Coordinates of C-alpha atoms in Angstrom, one line a residue:
Chain A
M1 CA 28.7 -8.1 16.7
H2 CA 27.3 -5.3 18.8
P3 CA 29.4 -3.1 20.9
P4 CA 28.0 -3.1 24.5
R5 CA 26.3 0.1 25.4
S6 CA 25.1 0.9 28.9
L7 CA 21.6 1.8 29.7
P8 CA 21.4 5.5 30.7
R9 CA 19.2 6.5 33.6
R10 CA 15.6 7.3 33.0
G11 CA 15.2 10.7 31.4
A12 CA 18.7 10.8 30.2
P13 CA 19.1 11.7 26.5
P14 CA 19.2 8.7 24.1
M15 CA 22.6 7.8 22.9
I16 CA 23.1 8.6 19.2
G17 CA 26.0 7.9 16.8
T18 CA 27.6 5.2 18.8
A19 CA 28.1 3.1 15.7
G20 CA 29.7 4.2 12.5
A21 CA 27.3 5.5 9.8
T22 CA 28.4 2.8 7.4
D23 CA 27.6 0.0 9.9
L24 CA 24.0 1.2 10.1
A25 CA 21.2 0.2 7.7
V26 CA 18.8 2.7 9.2
R27 CA 19.6 5.8 11.2
T28 CA 17.2 8.5 12.3
E29 CA 17.5 11.6 14.4
G30 CA 14.4 13.1 16.0
L31 CA 12.1 11.4 13.6
T32 CA 8.6 12.7 14.4
K33 CA 5.1 12.4 13.0
H34 CA 2.3 14.5 14.2
Y35 CA -1.4 14.0 13.3
G36 CA -2.9 17.2 14.4
S37 CA -1.5 17.9 17.9
R38 CA -0.9 14.2 18.6
A39 CA 2.7 12.9 18.2
V40 CA 2.3 9.4 16.8
V41 CA 6.0 9.1 16.5
D42 CA 7.9 11.3 18.9
A43 CA 11.5 12.3 18.2
I44 CA 12.9 8.8 17.6
D45 CA 16.6 8.2 17.2
L46 CA 17.0 4.8 15.6
E47 CA 20.2 2.9 14.8
L48 CA 19.6 -0.4 13.1
P49 CA 22.9 -2.3 12.3
R50 CA 23.5 -3.8 8.9
G51 CA 23.4 -7.6 8.4
V52 CA 21.3 -8.5 11.4
V53 CA 17.7 -9.2 12.2
S54 CA 16.2 -6.3 14.0
G55 CA 13.0 -6.6 15.9
F56 CA 10.5 -3.8 16.2
V57 CA 8.3 -4.3 19.3
G58 CA 5.6 -2.3 20.8
P59 CA 1.9 -2.4 21.8
N60 CA -0.8 -1.6 19.2
G61 CA -0.7 2.0 18.2
A62 CA 2.8 2.4 19.6
G63 CA 4.0 4.0 16.3
K64 CA 5.9 1.0 14.8
T65 CA 4.1 1.0 11.4
T66 CA 4.1 4.8 11.1
T67 CA 7.9 4.7 11.7
L68 CA 8.4 2.0 9.1
R69 CA 6.1 3.9 6.6
M70 CA 8.3 7.0 7.1
L71 CA 11.4 4.9 6.4
L72 CA 9.7 3.7 3.2
G73 CA 8.7 7.1 1.9
L74 CA 5.0 6.4 2.3
I75 CA 4.5 9.0 5.1
R76 CA 6.2 12.4 5.3
P77 CA 7.9 13.0 8.6
S78 CA 6.7 16.1 10.5
D79 CA 10.2 16.6 11.8
G80 CA 13.6 15.0 12.1
T81 CA 16.0 13.4 9.7
G82 CA 16.9 9.9 8.7
E83 CA 19.0 7.7 6.4
V84 CA 18.2 4.3 4.9
L85 CA 21.2 2.5 3.4
G86 CA 23.1 5.7 3.5
A87 CA 20.5 7.8 1.6
P88 CA 18.3 10.4 3.1
I89 CA 14.6 9.4 3.7
T90 CA 13.6 12.6 1.9
H91 CA 14.6 10.9 -1.3
P92 CA 13.2 7.4 -1.1
A93 CA 13.8 6.8 -4.8
S94 CA 17.5 6.7 -4.1
Y95 CA 17.3 3.7 -1.9
L96 CA 13.9 1.9 -2.3
S97 CA 15.2 -0.2 -5.2
R98 CA 17.4 -1.9 -2.6
V99 CA 14.6 -2.3 -0.1
G100 CA 11.9 -5.0 0.1
A101 CA 8.9 -4.4 2.3
L102 CA 5.7 -6.0 3.5
I103 CA 3.7 -3.4 5.5
E104 CA 0.7 -4.4 7.6
A105 CA -1.5 -7.0 5.9
P106 CA -0.4 -8.2 2.5
A107 CA -2.3 -6.1 0.0
F108 CA -2.7 -7.3 -3.6
Y109 CA -5.4 -7.2 -6.3
P110 CA -7.9 -9.8 -5.2
T111 CA -9.2 -11.0 -8.6
I112 CA -5.7 -11.3 -10.1
S113 CA -3.6 -14.4 -9.5
G114 CA -0.7 -14.4 -7.0
K115 CA 1.8 -14.9 -9.8
R116 CA 0.3 -12.0 -11.9
N117 CA 0.4 -9.8 -8.8
L118 CA 4.1 -10.4 -8.4
E119 CA 4.7 -9.8 -12.1
I120 CA 2.9 -6.5 -11.9
L121 CA 5.2 -5.4 -9.0
A122 CA 8.2 -6.8 -10.8
S123 CA 7.3 -4.8 -13.9
L124 CA 6.7 -1.7 -11.9
G125 CA 10.0 -1.9 -10.1
R126 CA 11.8 -3.1 -13.3
H127 CA 12.9 -6.3 -11.6
D128 CA 13.5 -9.6 -13.4
R129 CA 10.1 -11.1 -13.9
R130 CA 11.7 -14.5 -14.4
R131 CA 12.4 -14.6 -10.6
V132 CA 8.7 -14.8 -9.9
D133 CA 8.4 -18.5 -10.2
A134 CA 11.5 -19.1 -8.1
L135 CA 10.1 -16.8 -5.4
L136 CA 6.8 -18.6 -5.3
V137 CA 8.8 -21.8 -4.7
Q138 CA 10.9 -20.1 -2.0
V139 CA 7.8 -19.1 0.0
G140 CA 6.0 -22.4 -0.6
L141 CA 3.4 -21.2 -3.0
Q142 CA 4.4 -23.4 -5.9
G143 CA 1.3 -24.8 -7.6
R144 CA -0.9 -22.1 -6.3
G145 CA 0.6 -19.1 -8.2
G146 CA -2.1 -19.3 -10.8
D147 CA -5.0 -19.0 -8.3
S148 CA -6.6 -15.6 -7.6
F149 CA -5.3 -13.8 -4.5
K150 CA -8.7 -13.7 -3.0
S151 CA -8.8 -17.5 -2.8
Y152 CA -5.7 -17.6 -0.7
S153 CA -5.7 -18.4 3.0
L154 CA -4.3 -15.7 5.4
G155 CA -1.0 -17.7 5.6
M156 CA -0.7 -17.9 1.8
K157 CA -1.4 -14.2 1.5
Q158 CA 1.4 -13.6 4.0
R159 CA 3.8 -15.8 2.0
L160 CA 2.9 -13.9 -1.2
G161 CA 3.7 -10.7 0.7
I162 CA 7.1 -12.0 1.7
A163 CA 7.7 -13.1 -1.9
A164 CA 6.8 -9.6 -3.1
A165 CA 9.2 -8.1 -0.6
L166 CA 12.0 -10.3 -1.8
L167 CA 11.4 -9.4 -5.5
P168 CA 14.1 -6.7 -5.7
Q169 CA 16.7 -8.9 -4.0
P170 CA 16.9 -6.3 -1.3
E171 CA 19.8 -5.3 0.9
L172 CA 17.2 -4.3 3.5
L173 CA 14.0 -6.3 4.1
V174 CA 11.2 -4.7 6.2
L175 CA 8.5 -7.1 7.3
D176 CA 5.6 -6.0 9.4
E177 CA 4.1 -9.0 11.3
P178 CA 5.5 -11.5 8.8
T179 CA 4.2 -14.6 10.6
N180 CA 0.6 -13.4 10.9
G181 CA -1.8 -16.1 10.0
L182 CA 0.9 -18.8 9.5
D183 CA 0.6 -22.2 11.0
P184 CA 3.4 -23.4 13.3
A185 CA 5.2 -25.1 10.4
G186 CA 4.9 -21.9 8.4
I187 CA 6.2 -19.8 11.3
R188 CA 9.2 -22.1 11.6
E189 CA 9.8 -21.8 7.8
V190 CA 9.7 -18.0 7.9
R191 CA 12.0 -17.9 10.9
A192 CA 14.5 -20.1 9.0
L193 CA 14.2 -18.0 5.9
L194 CA 14.8 -14.8 7.8
R195 CA 17.8 -16.3 9.5
E196 CA 19.2 -17.6 6.2
L197 CA 18.7 -14.2 4.6
A198 CA 20.5 -12.4 7.5
D199 CA 23.3 -14.9 7.4
D200 CA 23.7 -14.1 3.7
G201 CA 24.2 -10.5 4.7
M202 CA 20.8 -9.1 4.3
T203 CA 19.5 -6.6 6.9
V204 CA 16.1 -7.7 8.1
V205 CA 13.7 -5.5 10.1
V206 CA 10.8 -7.4 11.6
S207 CA 7.9 -5.9 13.4
S208 CA 5.9 -8.2 15.6
H209 CA 3.6 -8.4 18.6
L210 CA 4.9 -11.9 19.3
L211 CA 7.7 -11.4 21.8
G212 CA 8.7 -15.0 21.8
E213 CA 9.1 -14.9 18.0
I214 CA 11.2 -11.7 18.3
Q215 CA 13.4 -13.4 20.9
T216 CA 13.9 -16.4 18.7
I217 CA 14.8 -14.7 15.4
C218 CA 16.2 -11.2 16.3
D219 CA 19.7 -10.1 17.1
H220 CA 18.8 -6.5 17.7
L221 CA 15.7 -5.0 19.3
V222 CA 13.8 -1.8 19.2
V223 CA 11.1 -1.2 21.6
I224 CA 8.6 1.6 20.8
D225 CA 5.8 2.7 23.0
D226 CA 3.5 5.7 22.9
G227 CA 5.5 7.0 19.9
K228 CA 8.7 7.0 21.9
L229 CA 11.8 4.9 21.7
R230 CA 12.1 2.9 24.9
F231 CA 15.0 0.6 24.1
Q232 CA 17.3 -0.3 21.3
G233 CA 20.2 -2.6 21.3
P234 CA 21.1 -6.3 21.3
V235 CA 18.4 -8.6 22.5
E236 CA 20.7 -10.1 25.0
G237 CA 21.3 -6.6 26.3
L238 CA 17.7 -6.2 27.3
M239 CA 17.6 -9.7 28.6
S240 CA 20.6 -9.3 30.8
A241 CA 19.1 -6.0 32.0
Q242 CA 16.5 -8.2 33.6
R243 CA 17.4 -9.2 37.2
A244 CA 17.6 -12.9 37.5
E245 CA 15.7 -14.9 40.1
V246 CA 17.4 -17.6 42.2
I247 CA 14.9 -20.3 43.2
A248 CA 15.9 -22.4 46.1
T249 CA 13.8 -25.4 47.3
P250 CA 14.8 -26.8 50.8
E251 CA 14.5 -30.4 51.5
H252 CA 12.1 -29.7 54.4
A253 CA 9.4 -27.1 54.0
A254 CA 9.9 -26.0 57.6
D255 CA 13.2 -24.4 56.5
L256 CA 11.5 -22.0 54.1
P257 CA 11.3 -19.0 56.5
R258 CA 15.0 -19.4 57.6
L259 CA 16.0 -19.7 53.9
A260 CA 14.1 -16.5 53.1
D261 CA 15.9 -14.8 56.0
I262 CA 19.3 -15.8 54.6
C263 CA 18.3 -14.1 51.3
A264 CA 17.1 -11.0 53.1
A265 CA 20.3 -10.9 55.1
A266 CA 22.2 -10.8 51.9
D267 CA 20.1 -7.8 50.7
H268 CA 18.2 -9.8 48.2
L269 CA 14.4 -9.4 48.0
A270 CA 12.9 -12.8 48.6
R271 CA 9.4 -14.3 48.7
I272 CA 8.2 -17.8 49.6
D273 CA 6.2 -19.3 46.7
G274 CA 4.9 -22.8 47.2
D275 CA 7.8 -25.0 48.3
A276 CA 10.5 -22.6 47.2
V277 CA 12.1 -19.3 48.0
H278 CA 12.4 -16.9 45.1
A279 CA 15.2 -14.3 45.5
V280 CA 15.9 -11.5 43.2
A281 CA 19.6 -11.8 42.8
P282 CA 22.4 -12.3 40.3
A283 CA 22.7 -15.8 38.9
E284 CA 26.2 -16.1 40.4
W285 CA 24.8 -15.6 43.9
A286 CA 23.2 -19.1 43.7
A287 CA 26.4 -20.8 44.7
E288 CA 26.8 -18.6 47.7
L289 CA 23.3 -19.2 48.8
N290 CA 24.0 -23.0 48.5
R291 CA 27.0 -22.6 50.8
T292 CA 25.3 -20.4 53.3
A293 CA 22.2 -22.6 53.5
M294 CA 24.4 -25.7 54.0
A295 CA 26.4 -23.9 56.7
A296 CA 23.0 -23.1 58.4
G297 CA 22.0 -26.8 58.3
I298 CA 19.6 -26.4 55.4
T299 CA 19.8 -29.0 52.7
L300 CA 18.6 -27.7 49.3
A301 CA 16.6 -30.2 47.3
G302 CA 16.7 -27.9 44.3
L303 CA 18.5 -24.7 43.1
A304 CA 17.7 -23.0 39.9
V305 CA 18.1 -19.6 38.2
S306 CA 15.4 -17.9 36.2
R307 CA 16.5 -15.2 33.9
G308 CA 13.1 -14.1 32.7
T309 CA 11.8 -13.8 29.2
L310 CA 11.8 -11.0 26.7
E311 CA 8.1 -10.6 27.7
D312 CA 9.2 -9.9 31.2
A313 CA 11.8 -7.4 29.9
F314 CA 9.2 -5.8 27.6
F315 CA 6.7 -5.3 30.4
A316 CA 9.5 -3.9 32.6
I317 CA 10.0 -1.2 30.1
T318 CA 6.3 -0.5 29.3
D319 CA 3.1 -0.9 31.2
N320 CA -0.3 -1.4 29.7
E321 CA -0.9 2.3 29.4
G322 CA 2.3 2.7 27.5
H323 CA 4.2 4.5 30.2
Q324 CA 7.8 3.9 31.0
I325 CA 8.0 2.2 34.4
L326 CA 11.6 1.0 34.5
A327 CA 12.9 3.2 37.3
H328 CA 16.5 2.1 37.1
A329 CA 18.1 -0.1 34.6
P330 CA 21.2 -2.1 35.3
D331 CA 24.0 -2.3 32.8
G332 CA 22.8 -4.3 29.8
G333 CA 24.1 -3.0 26.5
G334 CA 21.5 -0.9 24.9
T335 CA 19.9 2.5 25.0
A336 CA 16.6 3.3 26.6
Chain B
M1 CA 7.3 5.8 -15.8
T2 CA 7.7 2.9 -18.2
G3 CA 7.5 0.5 -15.3
A4 CA 4.2 2.0 -14.1
F5 CA 2.9 2.0 -17.7
F6 CA 3.7 -1.7 -18.4
S7 CA 2.6 -2.9 -15.0
E8 CA -0.7 -1.2 -15.4
L9 CA -1.1 -2.8 -18.8
L10 CA -0.5 -6.2 -17.2
K11 CA -3.2 -5.4 -14.6
L12 CA -5.6 -4.3 -17.3
R13 CA -5.2 -7.6 -19.1
R14 CA -7.8 -9.4 -17.0
R15 CA -10.9 -11.1 -18.2
G16 CA -13.3 -9.3 -15.8
L17 CA -12.3 -5.9 -16.9
L18 CA -12.1 -6.8 -20.6
L19 CA -15.5 -8.5 -20.6
G20 CA -17.1 -6.0 -18.2
G21 CA -15.8 -2.6 -19.0
G22 CA -14.9 -3.3 -22.6
G23 CA -18.1 -5.3 -23.2
L24 CA -20.2 -2.6 -21.8
L25 CA -18.7 0.0 -24.0
L26 CA -19.1 -2.2 -27.1
G27 CA -22.6 -3.1 -26.1
F28 CA -23.7 0.6 -25.7
T29 CA -22.3 1.5 -29.0
A30 CA -23.9 -1.4 -30.7
L31 CA -27.3 -0.8 -29.0
F32 CA -27.3 2.9 -29.9
T33 CA -26.3 2.1 -33.5
V34 CA -29.0 -0.5 -33.9
L35 CA -31.7 1.6 -32.3
G36 CA -30.8 4.6 -34.3
I37 CA -31.2 2.7 -37.6
E38 CA -34.1 0.5 -36.7
R39 CA -36.2 3.5 -35.5
A40 CA -35.4 5.7 -38.5
S41 CA -38.6 6.9 -40.1
K42 CA -39.4 8.3 -43.5
T43 CA -40.5 11.5 -42.0
P44 CA -38.0 14.1 -40.7
G45 CA -37.0 13.7 -37.1
N46 CA -36.8 16.4 -34.5
G47 CA -33.0 16.1 -34.2
R48 CA -33.2 14.6 -30.7
G49 CA -32.7 11.2 -29.4
F50 CA -33.3 8.3 -31.8
H51 CA -35.9 10.1 -33.8
V52 CA -33.9 10.6 -36.9
S53 CA -35.1 10.1 -40.5
V54 CA -33.8 7.9 -43.2
A55 CA -32.8 11.1 -45.1
E56 CA -30.8 12.3 -42.1
L57 CA -29.0 9.0 -41.8
S58 CA -28.2 9.0 -45.5
R59 CA -26.1 12.1 -45.0
P60 CA -22.3 11.9 -44.8
D61 CA -22.5 12.1 -41.0
G62 CA -25.2 9.5 -40.8
L63 CA -22.7 6.7 -40.2
V64 CA -21.6 8.1 -36.8
R65 CA -25.0 9.0 -35.4
G66 CA -25.0 5.9 -33.3
I67 CA -21.5 6.6 -32.0
S68 CA -22.4 10.2 -31.1
H69 CA -25.5 9.2 -29.3
A70 CA -23.6 6.6 -27.2
G71 CA -21.0 9.3 -26.2
T72 CA -22.3 10.2 -22.7
L73 CA -23.0 6.6 -21.6
M74 CA -19.6 5.5 -22.9
G75 CA -18.1 8.4 -21.0
I76 CA -19.8 7.3 -17.8
V77 CA -18.4 3.8 -18.3
M78 CA -14.9 5.2 -18.9
L79 CA -15.3 7.3 -15.8
G80 CA -16.0 4.1 -13.9
I81 CA -13.1 2.2 -15.4
F82 CA -10.6 5.0 -14.5
A83 CA -12.1 5.4 -11.1
A84 CA -11.9 1.7 -10.4
A85 CA -8.3 1.5 -11.6
F86 CA -7.1 4.4 -9.4
G87 CA -9.5 3.9 -6.5
A88 CA -8.8 0.2 -6.1
E89 CA -5.2 1.0 -5.2
Y90 CA -6.5 2.6 -2.1
T91 CA -9.2 0.2 -1.1
T92 CA -7.1 -2.9 -1.6
G93 CA -4.1 -1.3 0.1
A94 CA -2.0 -2.2 -2.9
L95 CA -0.8 1.4 -3.2
R96 CA 1.7 1.0 -0.5
N97 CA 3.3 -2.0 -2.3
L98 CA 3.3 -0.1 -5.5
L99 CA 4.9 3.1 -4.1
V100 CA 7.6 1.1 -2.5
R101 CA 8.5 -0.3 -5.9
E102 CA 8.0 3.1 -7.6
P103 CA 8.5 5.9 -5.1
R104 CA 8.5 8.6 -7.8
R105 CA 4.8 9.3 -7.4
V106 CA 4.3 11.6 -10.4
H107 CA 6.1 9.0 -12.6
F108 CA 3.8 6.3 -11.2
L109 CA 0.7 8.4 -11.8
V110 CA 1.6 9.4 -15.4
G111 CA 2.6 5.9 -16.3
K112 CA -0.6 4.4 -15.0
Y113 CA -2.7 7.2 -16.6
L114 CA -1.0 6.6 -20.0
A115 CA -1.7 2.9 -19.8
L116 CA -5.3 3.6 -19.1
L117 CA -5.4 6.1 -22.1
V118 CA -4.1 3.3 -24.3
F119 CA -6.8 1.0 -23.0
A120 CA -9.4 3.6 -23.6
V121 CA -8.2 4.3 -27.1
V122 CA -8.3 0.6 -28.0
V123 CA -11.8 0.1 -26.5
V124 CA -13.3 3.2 -28.1
A125 CA -11.7 2.3 -31.5
L126 CA -13.2 -1.2 -31.2
A127 CA -16.6 0.3 -30.3
C128 CA -16.4 2.5 -33.3
V129 CA -15.5 -0.4 -35.6
V130 CA -18.5 -2.4 -34.2
S131 CA -20.8 0.6 -34.8
V132 CA -19.6 1.2 -38.3
V133 CA -19.9 -2.5 -39.2
L134 CA -23.4 -2.7 -37.8
A135 CA -24.5 0.5 -39.5
F136 CA -23.4 -0.8 -42.9
A137 CA -25.0 -4.1 -42.2
L138 CA -28.4 -2.7 -41.1
A139 CA -28.7 0.3 -43.4
P140 CA -30.0 -1.5 -46.5
S141 CA -32.9 -3.0 -44.6
K142 CA -34.2 0.5 -43.8
G143 CA -33.5 1.9 -47.2
I144 CA -30.7 4.1 -46.0
D145 CA -28.3 5.2 -48.8
T146 CA -24.8 4.6 -47.6
S147 CA -23.0 6.1 -50.6
A148 CA -22.5 9.4 -48.8
W149 CA -20.9 7.7 -45.8
T150 CA -17.9 6.6 -48.0
S151 CA -17.5 10.0 -49.7
S152 CA -14.6 12.2 -48.6
T153 CA -16.9 14.3 -46.6
G154 CA -18.4 11.2 -45.0
L155 CA -15.0 9.8 -44.0
A156 CA -13.9 13.2 -42.6
D157 CA -17.1 13.4 -40.6
T158 CA -16.7 9.9 -39.3
W159 CA -13.0 10.5 -38.3
R160 CA -14.0 13.7 -36.6
A161 CA -16.8 12.0 -34.6
V162 CA -14.5 9.2 -33.6
W163 CA -11.9 11.6 -32.5
H164 CA -14.3 13.7 -30.5
L165 CA -15.7 10.6 -28.9
L166 CA -12.2 9.5 -28.0
V167 CA -11.2 12.8 -26.5
A168 CA -14.5 13.0 -24.6
S169 CA -14.0 9.5 -23.2
L170 CA -10.6 10.5 -22.0
G171 CA -12.1 13.6 -20.4
Y172 CA -14.7 11.4 -18.5
G173 CA -11.9 9.0 -17.6
T174 CA -9.7 11.9 -16.2
I175 CA -12.6 13.0 -14.1
G176 CA -13.0 9.5 -12.7
A177 CA -9.3 9.2 -12.0
A178 CA -9.1 12.6 -10.3
L179 CA -12.2 11.8 -8.1
A180 CA -10.8 8.4 -7.1
I181 CA -7.5 10.0 -6.0
I182 CA -9.2 12.8 -4.1
F183 CA -11.7 10.5 -2.4
R184 CA -9.4 7.4 -2.3
S185 CA -12.4 5.2 -3.2
P186 CA -13.7 4.0 -6.6
V187 CA -17.3 3.8 -5.2
A188 CA -17.2 7.4 -4.0
A189 CA -15.6 8.6 -7.2
L190 CA -18.2 6.9 -9.4
A191 CA -21.2 8.0 -7.2
I192 CA -20.0 11.6 -7.1
G193 CA -19.0 11.7 -10.7
V194 CA -22.3 10.3 -12.0
A195 CA -24.3 12.5 -9.6
W196 CA -22.4 15.6 -10.8
L197 CA -22.3 14.9 -14.5
L198 CA -25.9 13.8 -14.9
P199 CA -28.5 15.3 -12.5
A200 CA -26.5 18.1 -10.9
E201 CA -25.3 19.5 -14.2
A202 CA -28.7 19.1 -15.8
I203 CA -30.2 21.2 -13.0
L204 CA -27.4 23.7 -13.0
S205 CA -27.6 24.2 -16.8
N206 CA -31.3 25.0 -16.5
L207 CA -30.7 27.5 -13.7
W208 CA -27.5 29.0 -15.2
T209 CA -27.9 30.6 -18.6
N210 CA -24.2 30.1 -19.5
G211 CA -23.9 26.7 -17.9
Q212 CA -23.3 25.0 -21.2
D213 CA -20.3 27.2 -21.7
W214 CA -18.5 26.1 -18.5
L215 CA -19.9 22.9 -16.9
P216 CA -17.5 20.0 -17.7
G217 CA -20.2 17.4 -18.4
Q218 CA -22.0 19.8 -20.7
L219 CA -18.8 20.6 -22.6
L220 CA -17.9 16.9 -23.0
S221 CA -21.4 16.2 -24.2
N222 CA -21.2 19.1 -26.6
L223 CA -17.9 17.6 -27.9
T224 CA -19.4 14.2 -28.7
S225 CA -22.3 15.8 -30.5
G226 CA -19.9 17.9 -32.6
G227 CA -20.6 21.3 -31.1
S228 CA -23.7 23.3 -30.9
A229 CA -25.1 26.7 -31.9
S230 CA -24.5 28.2 -28.5
V231 CA -20.9 26.9 -27.9
S232 CA -18.4 26.4 -30.7
L233 CA -16.3 23.3 -30.9
T234 CA -13.1 25.4 -30.6
R235 CA -14.3 27.1 -27.4
T236 CA -15.4 23.8 -26.0
T237 CA -12.0 22.2 -26.8
I238 CA -10.0 25.1 -25.3
T239 CA -12.1 25.1 -22.1
L240 CA -11.8 21.3 -21.7
V241 CA -8.0 21.4 -22.2
A242 CA -7.8 24.1 -19.6
Y243 CA -9.8 22.0 -17.2
W244 CA -7.7 19.0 -18.0
A245 CA -4.5 20.9 -17.2
V246 CA -5.8 22.2 -13.9
V247 CA -7.3 18.9 -12.8
S248 CA -4.1 17.0 -13.8
I249 CA -1.7 19.3 -12.0
G250 CA -3.9 19.6 -8.9
T251 CA -4.4 15.8 -8.7
A252 CA -0.7 15.1 -9.3
A253 CA 0.3 17.6 -6.6
L254 CA -2.2 16.0 -4.1
F255 CA -1.1 12.5 -4.9
S256 CA 2.6 13.2 -4.6
R257 CA 2.3 15.0 -1.3
R258 CA -0.3 13.0 0.6
D259 CA 0.6 10.4 3.1
V260 CA -0.2 6.8 2.3
A261 CA -1.5 5.8 5.7
N262 CA -4.0 3.1 4.9

């Protein structure tokens, strides 16, 4: 689905235009937003493919929501250009009828019922108001549509927000923290819904702090930090960019130092942790370690490969201060 | 624009607003009408407040005395309704949902404004009907002759007073809408609007000789009372229309250009 792209060295210019314009739901070049002298979004070049679930990840204040707001015509960019569904972001009226969005917390009129709130939006966007009931069922709010919005729990408000975003039967669905406040069952339902929508051809953009959630539901990933684009590409691209760890457990603890020496001799950084040796090495090297250890008279009671999580990958790209710390990135299929 | 118009009408059809805003307007009109008639005396009044005589109320324009007296308070309520309708979009955060569905901001603004105008027209018309019915019902008990009210002059005076009240209410409403958009808050809009229109303008008009010619609250008050010796109705109307145009264009420009960042 995604052509593999190699990670350039740190400081190298981001790769732009590697996919055809028609394959992209969103494309920006140098998209920038300044508030005073501070760049909240700093020259971002986005490429979000059509028909997939793209995840927007970044720490608080990274610029995710500001970027999404610029794509939705709510905020005027200070600089740069962009296209959404092939139309320029300077003319949001030309594409927003094909876009559904839930930005930040779901915001509706508190004293009006959930159903009436949706009808107001449907009327405003000249959408079919008869879809409202079906949407309430789709998001699990059947039977509660007549209740005032202020009486809803956070999870119910979130569901109403998703229903509102689905009103225009969008080609592009933009959801900012869609599982916020949902219980585990609700989170699972939303994941399934997003997957189903993407499988039906809808492009979905999800912003979230929950890296596990992003890893579960997203095909494509965008990492933004300190207003800058740190990575974009397939999720597996970022994951494979993470060096695997080979974990070997000898039968006898006394063999741990010799096992660590074997790893070091093969130029793999190793440390002894508990009853095992952890070596930073490609997964394929595990078999060679097994052979070498056996030849040295060390019997392995356990041998495993840990590839790391998206969280590991995320923190490899950003640190807590939002600075890029990935000094060298192995081939992985993405731009950073 | 039609989408914004009809969606705003949907929003306005809620019990709290109809009973609160609408009820307040009808209540003020009824109160002023009843007080005006019940406090009418046989001796001539001084032309101010409720101190009108039975003879004055028996004139062709006597029917609409109550409506005219309620003008400023009705205007303040209308300012509050418009300010709440526009300011709540910011405080609830609903504006970002709305502008995604209708990104043509001037269309959105005009559609919403027109819906509120329709609401204002209906409520003011109802208030006038209530006032007229009450006046006819109470007049005989105070010995007020109502025959002049139904004369051609009386009907013309009544229509003119209702029209002026309606235009003034829309003027107050426009001030409320503009302040709500500028300050992005209904509470700030209401507080600043009321503070300006009542105490601030009262002080300014005492300090500034020509204040009544230019201050918007004074002009709107002058309109509801049918003009005064110092400022003609024509001049009042022209000045108010000029203000309306400037405020409308300026507010629309601000609304269409400003980021929706909350």
